[in-house]
PDB file of C-alpha atoms in Angstrom:
ATOM      1  CA  ASN A   1      -6.260-252.166  24.939  1.00 93.00           C
ATOM      2  CA  LYS A   2      -5.465-250.733  21.577  1.00 95.00           C
ATOM      3  CA  GLN A   3      -3.972-253.882  20.636  1.00 97.00           C
ATOM      4  CA  GLY A   4      -7.094-255.690  20.934  1.00 97.00           C
ATOM      5  CA  GLU A   5      -5.994-257.654  23.922  1.00 97.00           C
ATOM      6  CA  ILE A   6      -8.362-258.157  26.960  1.00 96.00           C
ATOM      7  CA  VAL A   7      -6.645-256.624  30.204  1.00 92.00           C
ATOM      8  CA  HIS A   8      -9.479-256.835  32.450  1.00 93.00           C
ATOM      9  CA  THR A   9     -12.809-258.549  33.101  1.00 94.00           C
ATOM     10  CA  TRP A  10     -15.725-258.136  35.513  1.00 95.00           C
ATOM     11  CA  ALA A  11     -18.421-260.858  36.275  1.00 94.00           C
ATOM     12  CA  SER A  12     -22.116-260.032  36.826  1.00 94.00           C
ATOM     13  CA  ASP A  13     -25.236-262.335  37.388  1.00 92.00           C
ATOM     14  CA  TYR A  14     -27.020-260.083  34.847  1.00 92.00           C
ATOM     15  CA  ILE A  15     -26.872-259.653  31.155  1.00 91.00           C
ATOM     16  CA  GLN A  16     -25.265-256.277  29.868  1.00 90.00           C
ATOM     17  CA  GLY A  17     -27.808-253.541  29.073  1.00 89.00           C
ATOM     18  CA  LEU A  18     -26.870-250.782  26.557  1.00 87.00           C
ATOM     19  CA  GLY A  19     -25.408-248.296  29.083  1.00 89.00           C
ATOM     20  CA  LEU A  20     -21.743-248.706  30.225  1.00 93.00           C
ATOM     21  CA  LEU A  21     -19.182-246.330  31.631  1.00 95.00           C
ATOM     22  CA  LEU A  22     -15.627-246.852  32.850  1.00 95.00           C
ATOM     23  CA  LEU A  23     -15.098-244.249  35.245  1.00 95.00           C
ATOM     24  CA  GLU A  24     -11.772-242.397  35.940  1.00 92.00           C
ATOM     25  CA  THR A  25     -11.714-244.245  39.218  1.00 93.00           C
ATOM     26  CA  GLY A  26     -11.459-247.433  37.522  1.00 94.00           C
ATOM     27  CA  ASP A  27     -14.845-248.447  38.448  1.00 96.00           C
ATOM     28  CA  LEU A  28     -17.345-249.777  36.210  1.00 97.00           C
ATOM     29  CA  LEU A  29     -20.942-248.538  35.999  1.00 97.00           C
ATOM     30  CA  ARG A  30     -23.219-250.525  33.748  1.00 97.00           C
ATOM     31  CA  THR A  31     -26.954-251.190  33.084  1.00 96.00           C
ATOM     32  CA  THR A  32     -28.420-254.486  33.494  1.00 94.00           C
ATOM     33  CA  LEU A  33     -31.178-256.503  32.024  1.00 89.00           C
ATOM     34  CA  SER A  34     -32.146-257.365  35.500  1.00 70.00           C
ATOM     35  CA  TYR A  35     -36.047-257.620  35.486  1.00 65.00           C
ATOM     36  CA  ASN A  36     -38.366-259.390  33.129  1.00 81.00           C
ATOM     37  CA  ASN A  37     -40.891-256.421  32.987  1.00 89.00           C
ATOM     38  CA  PRO A  38     -44.579-257.403  32.226  1.00 89.00           C
ATOM     39  CA  VAL A  39     -45.377-254.035  30.534  1.00 92.00           C
ATOM     40  CA  PHE A  40     -42.219-252.501  29.164  1.00 92.00           C
ATOM     41  CA  SER A  41     -40.833-254.747  26.608  1.00 85.00           C
ATOM     42  CA  ALA A  42     -38.965-253.031  23.794  1.00 87.00           C
ATOM     43  CA  GLY A  43     -35.401-252.427  22.410  1.00 87.00           C
ATOM     44  CA  GLY A  44     -32.997-250.994  24.924  1.00 91.00           C
ATOM     45  CA  ALA A  45     -34.808-252.163  28.153  1.00 92.00           C
ATOM     46  CA  THR A  46     -32.540-252.532  31.048  1.00 94.00           C
ATOM     47  CA  GLY A  47     -34.377-252.044  34.394  1.00 94.00           C
ATOM     48  CA  GLY A  48     -31.234-252.069  36.609  1.00 95.00           C
ATOM     49  CA  VAL A  49     -27.866-250.428  37.405  1.00 97.00           C
ATOM     50  CA  GLU A  50     -24.715-251.931  38.898  1.00 96.00           C
ATOM     51  CA  LEU A  51     -21.514-250.305  39.962  1.00 97.00           C
ATOM     52  CA  PHE A  52     -18.163-252.493  40.421  1.00 97.00           C
ATOM     53  CA  ASN A  53     -14.825-251.446  41.538  1.00 97.00           C
ATOM     54  CA  TRP A  54     -11.763-252.431  39.456  1.00 95.00           C
ATOM     55  CA  ASN A  55     -11.352-255.572  41.545  1.00 95.00           C
ATOM     56  CA  GLY A  56     -14.928-256.873  40.652  1.00 95.00           C
ATOM     57  CA  THR A  57     -16.577-256.133  43.906  1.00 97.00           C
ATOM     58  CA  LYS A  58     -20.125-254.903  43.572  1.00 97.00           C
ATOM     59  CA  LEU A  59     -20.339-251.580  45.276  1.00 97.00           C
ATOM     60  CA  TRP A  60     -24.044-250.838  44.359  1.00 97.00           C
ATOM     61  CA  ASN A  61     -26.863-252.015  42.466  1.00 96.00           C
ATOM     62  CA  TYR A  62     -30.281-250.348  41.718  1.00 96.00           C
ATOM     63  CA  THR A  63     -33.704-251.616  40.288  1.00 95.00           C
ATOM     64  CA  TYR A  64     -36.092-249.242  38.642  1.00 96.00           C
ATOM     65  CA  SER A  65     -38.508-251.494  36.852  1.00 95.00           C
ATOM     66  CA  ASN A  66     -42.242-252.074  37.507  1.00 95.00           C
ATOM     67  CA  THR A  67     -45.583-251.754  35.563  1.00 95.00           C
ATOM     68  CA  GLN A  68     -45.340-248.060  35.746  1.00 97.00           C
ATOM     69  CA  HIS A  69     -41.841-247.329  34.822  1.00 97.00           C
ATOM     70  CA  CYS A  70     -38.663-248.941  33.497  1.00 96.00           C
ATOM     71  CA  LEU A  71     -35.046-247.860  32.869  1.00 96.00           C
ATOM     72  CA  HIS A  72     -33.846-248.173  29.523  1.00 95.00           C
ATOM     73  CA  HIS A  73     -30.625-247.399  27.325  1.00 95.00           C
ATOM     74  CA  SER A  74     -28.218-244.915  28.824  1.00 95.00           C
ATOM     75  CA  ILE A  75     -26.878-243.464  31.958  1.00 97.00           C
ATOM     76  CA  ASP A  76     -24.276-240.864  33.178  1.00 97.00           C
ATOM     77  CA  MET A  77     -22.513-240.196  36.470  1.00 97.00           C
ATOM     78  CA  LEU A  78     -22.591-236.597  37.615  1.00 97.00           C
ATOM     79  CA  PRO A  79     -19.550-234.968  39.410  1.00 96.00           C
ATOM     80  CA  ASN A  80     -21.272-235.402  42.816  1.00 96.00           C
ATOM     81  CA  GLY A  81     -21.649-239.129  42.311  1.00 96.00           C
ATOM     82  CA  HIS A  82     -25.178-239.103  41.575  1.00 98.00           C
ATOM     83  CA  ILE A  83     -26.445-241.093  38.537  1.00 98.00           C
ATOM     84  CA  LEU A  84     -28.735-239.764  35.661  1.00 98.00           C
ATOM     85  CA  MET A  85     -30.880-242.497  34.231  1.00 98.00           C
ATOM     86  CA  VAL A  86     -33.283-242.642  31.449  1.00 98.00           C
ATOM     87  CA  GLY A  87     -36.833-244.554  31.691  1.00 97.00           C
ATOM     88  CA  TRP A  88     -40.216-245.055  30.220  1.00 97.00           C
ATOM     89  CA  GLU A  89     -43.348-244.179  32.095  1.00 97.00           C
ATOM     90  CA  TYR A  90     -46.846-245.820  31.498  1.00 97.00           C
ATOM     91  CA  LYS A  91     -49.562-243.638  30.398  1.00 97.00           C
ATOM     92  CA  THR A  92     -52.979-245.078  29.361  1.00 97.00           C
ATOM     93  CA  ALA A  93     -54.812-244.308  26.108  1.00 95.00           C
ATOM     94  CA  GLU A  94     -57.265-242.054  28.219  1.00 97.00           C
ATOM     95  CA  GLU A  95     -54.411-240.200  29.757  1.00 97.00           C
ATOM     96  CA  ALA A  96     -52.756-239.713  26.428  1.00 96.00           C
ATOM     97  CA  ILE A  97     -56.008-238.525  24.874  1.00 97.00           C
ATOM     98  CA  VAL A  98     -56.544-236.036  27.809  1.00 97.00           C
ATOM     99  CA  ALA A  99     -53.050-234.661  26.810  1.00 97.00           C
ATOM    100  CA  GLY A 100     -54.178-234.122  23.198  1.00 97.00           C
ATOM    101  CA  ARG A 101     -52.920-237.368  21.461  1.00 95.00           C
ATOM    102  CA  ASN A 102     -54.891-238.396  18.433  1.00 94.00           C
ATOM    103  CA  PRO A 103     -56.661-241.520  19.503  1.00 93.00           C
ATOM    104  CA  ASP A 104     -56.343-243.031  16.110  1.00 90.00           C
ATOM    105  CA  THR A 105     -52.607-243.272  16.890  1.00 89.00           C
ATOM    106  CA  LEU A 106     -53.153-245.352  19.951  1.00 88.00           C
ATOM    107  CA  PRO A 107     -53.955-248.792  18.771  1.00 82.00           C
ATOM    108  CA  VAL A 108     -52.131-250.662  21.701  1.00 88.00           C
ATOM    109  CA  GLY A 109     -54.068-248.647  24.092  1.00 91.00           C
ATOM    110  CA  GLU A 110     -50.994-247.047  25.937  1.00 93.00           C
ATOM    111  CA  LEU A 111     -48.191-244.622  25.452  1.00 94.00           C
ATOM    112  CA  TRP A 112     -44.581-244.813  27.122  1.00 95.00           C
ATOM    113  CA  PRO A 113     -43.201-241.175  27.145  1.00 96.00           C
ATOM    114  CA  ASP A 114     -39.654-240.784  28.584  1.00 97.00           C
ATOM    115  CA  HIS A 115     -38.322-239.318  31.718  1.00 98.00           C
ATOM    116  CA  VAL A 116     -34.892-238.689  33.469  1.00 98.00           C
ATOM    117  CA  ILE A 117     -34.214-239.495  37.149  1.00 98.00           C
ATOM    118  CA  GLU A 118     -31.067-238.412  39.039  1.00 98.00           C
ATOM    119  CA  VAL A 119     -30.489-241.205  41.757  1.00 98.00           C
ATOM    120  CA  GLU A 120     -28.272-240.524  44.803  1.00 98.00           C
ATOM    121  CA  ARG A 121     -26.790-243.922  46.222  1.00 97.00           C
ATOM    122  CA  THR A 122     -28.090-244.451  49.783  1.00 97.00           C
ATOM    123  CA  GLY A 123     -27.171-248.082  50.443  1.00 95.00           C
ATOM    124  CA  PRO A 124     -25.885-251.251  48.852  1.00 95.00           C
ATOM    125  CA  SER A 125     -29.174-251.743  46.950  1.00 94.00           C
ATOM    126  CA  GLN A 126     -30.891-248.582  47.642  1.00 96.00           C
ATOM    127  CA  GLY A 127     -31.109-245.169  45.902  1.00 97.00           C
ATOM    128  CA  SER A 128     -32.993-242.089  46.433  1.00 98.00           C
ATOM    129  CA  ILE A 129     -34.509-239.924  43.437  1.00 98.00           C
ATOM    130  CA  VAL A 130     -33.348-236.331  44.192  1.00 98.00           C
ATOM    131  CA  TRP A 131     -34.436-234.796  40.801  1.00 98.00           C
ATOM    132  CA  GLU A 132     -36.461-235.753  37.825  1.00 98.00           C
ATOM    133  CA  TRP A 133     -37.744-234.439  34.543  1.00 98.00           C
ATOM    134  CA  HIS A 134     -40.540-235.724  32.552  1.00 98.00           C
ATOM    135  CA  VAL A 135     -41.446-235.138  28.800  1.00 98.00           C
ATOM    136  CA  TRP A 136     -45.006-235.420  29.762  1.00 98.00           C
ATOM    137  CA  ASP A 137     -44.676-232.011  31.469  1.00 98.00           C
ATOM    138  CA  HIS A 138     -43.748-230.299  28.289  1.00 98.00           C
ATOM    139  CA  LEU A 139     -46.202-231.092  25.642  1.00 98.00           C
ATOM    140  CA  ILE A 140     -48.231-228.969  23.097  1.00 98.00           C
ATOM    141  CA  GLN A 141     -50.670-230.046  20.406  1.00 97.00           C
ATOM    142  CA  ASP A 142     -52.860-228.480  17.756  1.00 97.00           C
ATOM    143  CA  PHE A 143     -55.156-231.360  17.357  1.00 97.00           C
ATOM    144  CA  ASP A 144     -57.897-231.104  20.045  1.00 97.00           C
ATOM    145  CA  SER A 145     -58.662-227.486  20.953  1.00 97.00           C
ATOM    146  CA  THR A 146     -60.618-228.637  24.232  1.00 97.00           C
ATOM    147  CA  LYS A 147     -57.373-229.996  25.947  1.00 97.00           C
ATOM    148  CA  GLN A 148     -55.324-227.538  28.051  1.00 93.00           C
ATOM    149  CA  ASN A 149     -52.176-227.799  26.185  1.00 95.00           C
ATOM    150  CA  TYR A 150     -53.722-226.817  22.921  1.00 98.00           C
ATOM    151  CA  GLY A 151     -51.633-224.221  21.096  1.00 97.00           C
ATOM    152  CA  ILE A 152     -49.761-223.082  18.121  1.00 97.00           C
ATOM    153  CA  VAL A 153     -46.955-225.643  17.830  1.00 97.00           C
ATOM    154  CA  GLY A 154     -44.772-223.278  15.554  1.00 96.00           C
ATOM    155  CA  GLN A 155     -44.827-220.736  18.279  1.00 96.00           C
ATOM    156  CA  HIS A 156     -43.328-223.047  21.058  1.00 97.00           C
ATOM    157  CA  PRO A 157     -40.298-224.683  20.045  1.00 97.00           C
ATOM    158  CA  GLU A 158     -39.573-225.240  23.761  1.00 98.00           C
ATOM    159  CA  LEU A 159     -42.344-227.680  23.883  1.00 98.00           C
ATOM    160  CA  ILE A 160     -42.989-231.289  22.151  1.00 98.00           C
ATOM    161  CA  ASP A 161     -45.697-231.963  20.068  1.00 97.00           C
ATOM    162  CA  ILE A 162     -47.471-234.934  21.415  1.00 96.00           C
ATOM    163  CA  ASN A 163     -48.851-236.021  17.943  1.00 94.00           C
ATOM    164  CA  TYR A 164     -45.387-235.941  16.183  1.00 92.00           C
ATOM    165  CA  GLY A 165     -44.342-239.740  15.590  1.00 78.00           C
ATOM    166  CA  ALA A 166     -47.881-241.040  14.789  1.00 61.00           C
ATOM    167  CA  ILE A 167     -46.579-243.739  12.536  1.00 64.00           C
ATOM    168  CA  ILE A 168     -44.215-245.031  15.206  1.00 60.00           C
ATOM    169  CA  GLY A 169     -47.352-245.001  17.586  1.00 54.00           C
ATOM    170  CA  LYS A 170     -49.170-247.527  15.309  1.00 52.00           C
ATOM    171  CA  GLU A 171     -46.352-249.970  15.794  1.00 58.00           C
ATOM    172  CA  ARG A 172     -45.500-249.495  19.438  1.00 77.00           C
ATOM    173  CA  ALA A 173     -46.064-247.354  22.534  1.00 90.00           C
ATOM    174  CA  ASP A 174     -42.334-246.362  22.645  1.00 91.00           C
ATOM    175  CA  TRP A 175     -42.865-242.824  21.556  1.00 92.00           C
ATOM    176  CA  ASN A 176     -39.513-240.887  22.499  1.00 94.00           C
ATOM    177  CA  LEU A 177     -36.836-243.677  22.794  1.00 93.00           C
ATOM    178  CA  ILE A 178     -34.258-241.417  24.392  1.00 97.00           C
ATOM    179  CA  ASN A 179     -31.255-243.456  23.761  1.00 96.00           C
ATOM    180  CA  SER A 180     -28.568-241.480  25.216  1.00 97.00           C
ATOM    181  CA  ILE A 181     -27.902-238.854  28.051  1.00 98.00           C
ATOM    182  CA  ASP A 182     -24.798-236.683  28.673  1.00 98.00           C
ATOM    183  CA  TYR A 183     -24.009-234.021  31.188  1.00 98.00           C
ATOM    184  CA  ASN A 184     -22.529-230.679  30.781  1.00 97.00           C
ATOM    185  CA  GLU A 185     -21.071-229.336  34.187  1.00 97.00           C
ATOM    186  CA  GLN A 186     -19.993-225.918  32.827  1.00 96.00           C
ATOM    187  CA  PHE A 187     -23.853-225.111  32.042  1.00 97.00           C
ATOM    188  CA  ASP A 188     -25.500-227.726  34.311  1.00 98.00           C
ATOM    189  CA  GLN A 189     -27.389-228.884  31.380  1.00 98.00           C
ATOM    190  CA  ILE A 190     -28.392-232.393  29.981  1.00 98.00           C
ATOM    191  CA  LEU A 191     -28.130-233.582  26.516  1.00 98.00           C
ATOM    192  CA  LEU A 192     -30.737-236.207  25.263  1.00 98.00           C
ATOM    193  CA  SER A 193     -30.892-238.052  22.032  1.00 98.00           C
ATOM    194  CA  ALA A 194     -34.610-238.502  21.159  1.00 97.00           C
ATOM    195  CA  ARG A 195     -34.314-241.218  18.335  1.00 95.00           C
ATOM    196  CA  HIS A 196     -37.999-241.184  17.409  1.00 94.00           C
ATOM    197  CA  GLN A 197     -38.242-237.535  17.148  1.00 95.00           C
ATOM    198  CA  HIS A 198     -34.878-237.671  15.024  1.00 96.00           C
ATOM    199  CA  GLU A 199     -33.699-234.806  17.378  1.00 97.00           C
ATOM    200  CA  ILE A 200     -31.181-233.866  20.127  1.00 98.00           C
ATOM    201  CA  TRP A 201     -32.638-231.985  23.196  1.00 98.00           C
ATOM    202  CA  VAL A 202     -30.788-229.761  25.812  1.00 98.00           C
ATOM    203  CA  ILE A 203     -32.574-229.335  29.062  1.00 98.00           C
ATOM    204  CA  ASP A 204     -31.578-227.275  32.408  1.00 98.00           C
ATOM    205  CA  HIS A 205     -30.413-229.408  35.269  1.00 98.00           C
ATOM    206  CA  SER A 206     -30.287-226.552  37.634  1.00 98.00           C
ATOM    207  CA  THR A 207     -33.938-226.524  38.286  1.00 98.00           C
ATOM    208  CA  THR A 208     -35.635-228.158  41.309  1.00 98.00           C
ATOM    209  CA  THR A 209     -37.890-231.076  40.450  1.00 98.00           C
ATOM    210  CA  GLU A 210     -40.890-228.817  40.914  1.00 98.00           C
ATOM    211  CA  GLU A 211     -39.331-226.191  38.518  1.00 98.00           C
ATOM    212  CA  ALA A 212     -38.532-229.046  35.988  1.00 98.00           C
ATOM    213  CA  ALA A 213     -42.052-229.812  35.810  1.00 98.00           C
ATOM    214  CA  GLY A 214     -43.181-226.276  34.865  1.00 98.00           C
ATOM    215  CA  HIS A 215     -41.743-223.519  32.428  1.00 98.00           C
ATOM    216  CA  THR A 216     -39.995-221.184  34.749  1.00 98.00           C
ATOM    217  CA  GLY A 217     -37.100-221.280  37.054  1.00 98.00           C
ATOM    218  CA  GLY A 218     -33.407-222.581  36.946  1.00 97.00           C
ATOM    219  CA  ARG A 219     -30.597-220.980  35.711  1.00 97.00           C
ATOM    220  CA  SER A 220     -32.159-220.744  32.234  1.00 97.00           C
ATOM    221  CA  GLY A 221     -35.286-219.319  33.595  1.00 98.00           C
ATOM    222  CA  LYS A 222     -37.320-221.734  31.376  1.00 98.00           C
ATOM    223  CA  GLY A 223     -37.847-224.624  33.924  1.00 98.00           C
ATOM    224  CA  GLY A 224     -37.828-227.965  32.301  1.00 98.00           C
ATOM    225  CA  ASP A 225     -38.748-226.771  28.724  1.00 98.00           C
ATOM    226  CA  LEU A 226     -36.339-227.384  26.019  1.00 98.00           C
ATOM    227  CA  LEU A 227     -33.302-225.044  25.863  1.00 98.00           C
ATOM    228  CA  TYR A 228     -32.150-226.405  22.250  1.00 98.00           C
ATOM    229  CA  ARG A 229     -33.402-228.886  19.879  1.00 98.00           C
ATOM    230  CA  TYR A 230     -31.767-229.881  16.612  1.00 98.00           C
ATOM    231  CA  GLY A 231     -32.337-232.316  13.859  1.00 97.00           C
ATOM    232  CA  ASN A 232     -35.845-232.259  12.724  1.00 97.00           C
ATOM    233  CA  PRO A 233     -37.513-228.757  12.588  1.00 97.00           C
ATOM    234  CA  GLU A 234     -40.508-230.319  11.124  1.00 96.00           C
ATOM    235  CA  ILE A 235     -41.723-231.090  14.697  1.00 96.00           C
ATOM    236  CA  TYR A 236     -42.040-227.474  15.705  1.00 97.00           C
ATOM    237  CA  ARG A 237     -43.142-226.219  12.315  1.00 96.00           C
ATOM    238  CA  ALA A 238     -39.848-224.363  11.523  1.00 97.00           C
ATOM    239  CA  GLY A 239     -39.331-226.701   8.241  1.00 95.00           C
ATOM    240  CA  ASN A 240     -40.571-229.667   6.499  1.00 93.00           C
ATOM    241  CA  ILE A 241     -39.240-233.311   5.983  1.00 91.00           C
ATOM    242  CA  SER A 242     -36.492-232.096   3.562  1.00 93.00           C
ATOM    243  CA  ASP A 243     -35.015-230.070   6.284  1.00 95.00           C
ATOM    244  CA  ARG A 244     -34.348-233.112   8.579  1.00 95.00           C
ATOM    245  CA  GLN A 245     -30.749-233.597   9.498  1.00 96.00           C
ATOM    246  CA  LEU A 246     -30.740-236.324  11.881  1.00 97.00           C
ATOM    247  CA  PHE A 247     -32.219-239.949  11.174  1.00 96.00           C
ATOM    248  CA  GLY A 248     -32.578-242.178  14.141  1.00 95.00           C
ATOM    249  CA  GLN A 249     -29.431-241.029  15.793  1.00 97.00           C
ATOM    250  CA  HIS A 250     -27.701-242.420  18.874  1.00 97.00           C
ATOM    251  CA  ASP A 251     -24.973-241.437  21.376  1.00 97.00           C
ATOM    252  CA  ALA A 252     -25.143-237.716  21.474  1.00 98.00           C
ATOM    253  CA  GLN A 253     -22.471-236.196  23.880  1.00 98.00           C
ATOM    254  CA  TRP A 254     -20.456-232.997  24.352  1.00 98.00           C
ATOM    255  CA  ILE A 255     -16.799-233.361  23.566  1.00 98.00           C
ATOM    256  CA  VAL A 256     -14.922-233.058  26.686  1.00 94.00           C
ATOM    257  CA  GLU A 257     -12.408-230.385  27.523  1.00 92.00           C
ATOM    258  CA  GLY A 258      -8.841-230.836  26.326  1.00 95.00           C
ATOM    259  CA  CYS A 259     -10.189-232.893  23.196  1.00 96.00           C
ATOM    260  CA  PRO A 260     -10.276-231.622  19.562  1.00 96.00           C
ATOM    261  CA  GLY A 261     -13.630-229.629  19.141  1.00 96.00           C
ATOM    262  CA  GLU A 262     -14.202-229.463  22.991  1.00 95.00           C
ATOM    263  CA  ASP A 263     -17.714-228.239  23.871  1.00 95.00           C
ATOM    264  CA  HIS A 264     -19.182-229.256  20.419  1.00 98.00           C
ATOM    265  CA  ILE A 265     -21.554-232.029  20.108  1.00 98.00           C
ATOM    266  CA  LEU A 266     -20.569-235.251  18.618  1.00 98.00           C
ATOM    267  CA  LEU A 267     -23.294-237.961  17.590  1.00 98.00           C
ATOM    268  CA  PHE A 268     -23.764-241.247  15.753  1.00 98.00           C
ATOM    269  CA  ASN A 269     -26.394-240.284  12.910  1.00 98.00           C
ATOM    270  CA  ASN A 270     -27.761-243.813  11.831  1.00 97.00           C
ATOM    271  CA  GLY A 271     -29.093-242.552   8.434  1.00 96.00           C
ATOM    272  CA  GLN A 272     -32.315-244.442   8.514  1.00 90.00           C
ATOM    273  CA  GLY A 273     -34.624-242.641   5.844  1.00 89.00           C
ATOM    274  CA  ARG A 274     -32.082-240.373   4.460  1.00 92.00           C
ATOM    275  CA  PRO A 275     -33.563-238.855   1.283  1.00 91.00           C
ATOM    276  CA  ASP A 276     -30.098-239.463  -0.356  1.00 90.00           C
ATOM    277  CA  GLY A 277     -29.803-243.137   0.533  1.00 90.00           C
ATOM    278  CA  GLN A 278     -29.364-244.868   3.734  1.00 90.00           C
ATOM    279  CA  TYR A 279     -25.931-244.503   5.183  1.00 96.00           C
ATOM    280  CA  SER A 280     -24.447-243.736   8.589  1.00 98.00           C
ATOM    281  CA  SER A 281     -22.226-240.895   9.641  1.00 98.00           C
ATOM    282  CA  VAL A 282     -20.570-239.445  12.675  1.00 98.00           C
ATOM    283  CA  ASP A 283     -21.615-235.792  12.939  1.00 98.00           C
ATOM    284  CA  GLU A 284     -19.980-233.088  14.912  1.00 98.00           C
ATOM    285  CA  LEU A 285     -22.114-229.863  15.436  1.00 97.00           C
ATOM    286  CA  ILE A 286     -21.351-226.504  16.805  1.00 98.00           C
ATOM    287  CA  PRO A 287     -24.341-225.515  18.849  1.00 97.00           C
ATOM    288  CA  PRO A 288     -25.499-221.724  18.932  1.00 97.00           C
ATOM    289  CA  VAL A 289     -24.575-221.297  22.443  1.00 97.00           C
ATOM    290  CA  ASP A 290     -23.076-218.315  24.369  1.00 97.00           C
ATOM    291  CA  GLU A 291     -20.897-218.212  27.425  1.00 95.00           C
ATOM    292  CA  ASN A 292     -23.898-218.311  29.713  1.00 95.00           C
ATOM    293  CA  GLY A 293     -25.407-221.441  28.170  1.00 97.00           C
ATOM    294  CA  SER A 294     -28.204-219.675  26.182  1.00 97.00           C
ATOM    295  CA  TYR A 295     -28.990-220.857  22.672  1.00 98.00           C
ATOM    296  CA  TYR A 296     -29.751-218.616  19.984  1.00 97.00           C
ATOM    297  CA  LEU A 297     -32.916-219.024  17.764  1.00 97.00           C
ATOM    298  CA  GLU A 298     -33.703-216.715  14.853  1.00 94.00           C
ATOM    299  CA  PRO A 299     -37.302-215.863  15.324  1.00 89.00           C
ATOM    300  CA  GLY A 300     -39.302-217.796  12.627  1.00 86.00           C
ATOM    301  CA  SER A 301     -36.650-220.213  11.797  1.00 94.00           C
ATOM    302  CA  ALA A 302     -35.217-223.429  12.920  1.00 97.00           C
ATOM    303  CA  TYR A 303     -32.346-224.080  15.561  1.00 97.00           C
ATOM    304  CA  GLY A 304     -28.968-224.438  13.720  1.00 93.00           C
ATOM    305  CA  PRO A 305     -25.620-225.692  14.646  1.00 89.00           C
TER     306      PRO A 305
END
């Protein structure tokens, strides 16, 4: 409680992951470090999710961890009880090169782009993936003109440049590191924090999985393309390094109804690499969104708050 006293505890067989939600029902939804994954070993790895009631009875557990994918970092529960989860997926160097990645930035021979899954609980230890979105479906690059996704990056702010983050790529395959996820029921949208891009992204959740893999459909009409991005306009050629506003940020979330600043975006801006010195800040942003959930972008400029 606010006096620093422990008022309740839960017991688990697994180490706590980074994602944790105390629901209005009193249930506890938590990520777990439940699987020693042989491929995905990086900061924030989890692999599993557990749900407990207030009395400590385990209501559900779910594992999503193998050589092809692994959960990491954050989770969120939808109003219908489904659970949004973030995970890595495995891509070989050959697959990355086909997608236009500069081969000189693949020294570890693999890449781990992120994806989002929506899971419906179907049994005590079972779940069904009913919707998914993949970064890999929304790429652009101007490195290799022989590849299908070659284009003018600055003309496609809705897409993600596969070659941004080459320095990160020299160190590890964890390319995006989406470290938080939040849901907006009013617009049926999802907010993601992509730490290694130094950006927050908004995507449309009203799509089908098929639409989420493409560029049309859903309430926005844009499929799974980015509806909004903020923090690092250099990525989509709308600025340079001096225009960056986010620095390894975490925990991006919409401020809930009834709280000061409701519908604004709140995040923790870690501050790694700030040009005026390394310090952290909590930033509140007013996104340029209308009553229909559409985000304004001045042609030829960067998204603003």
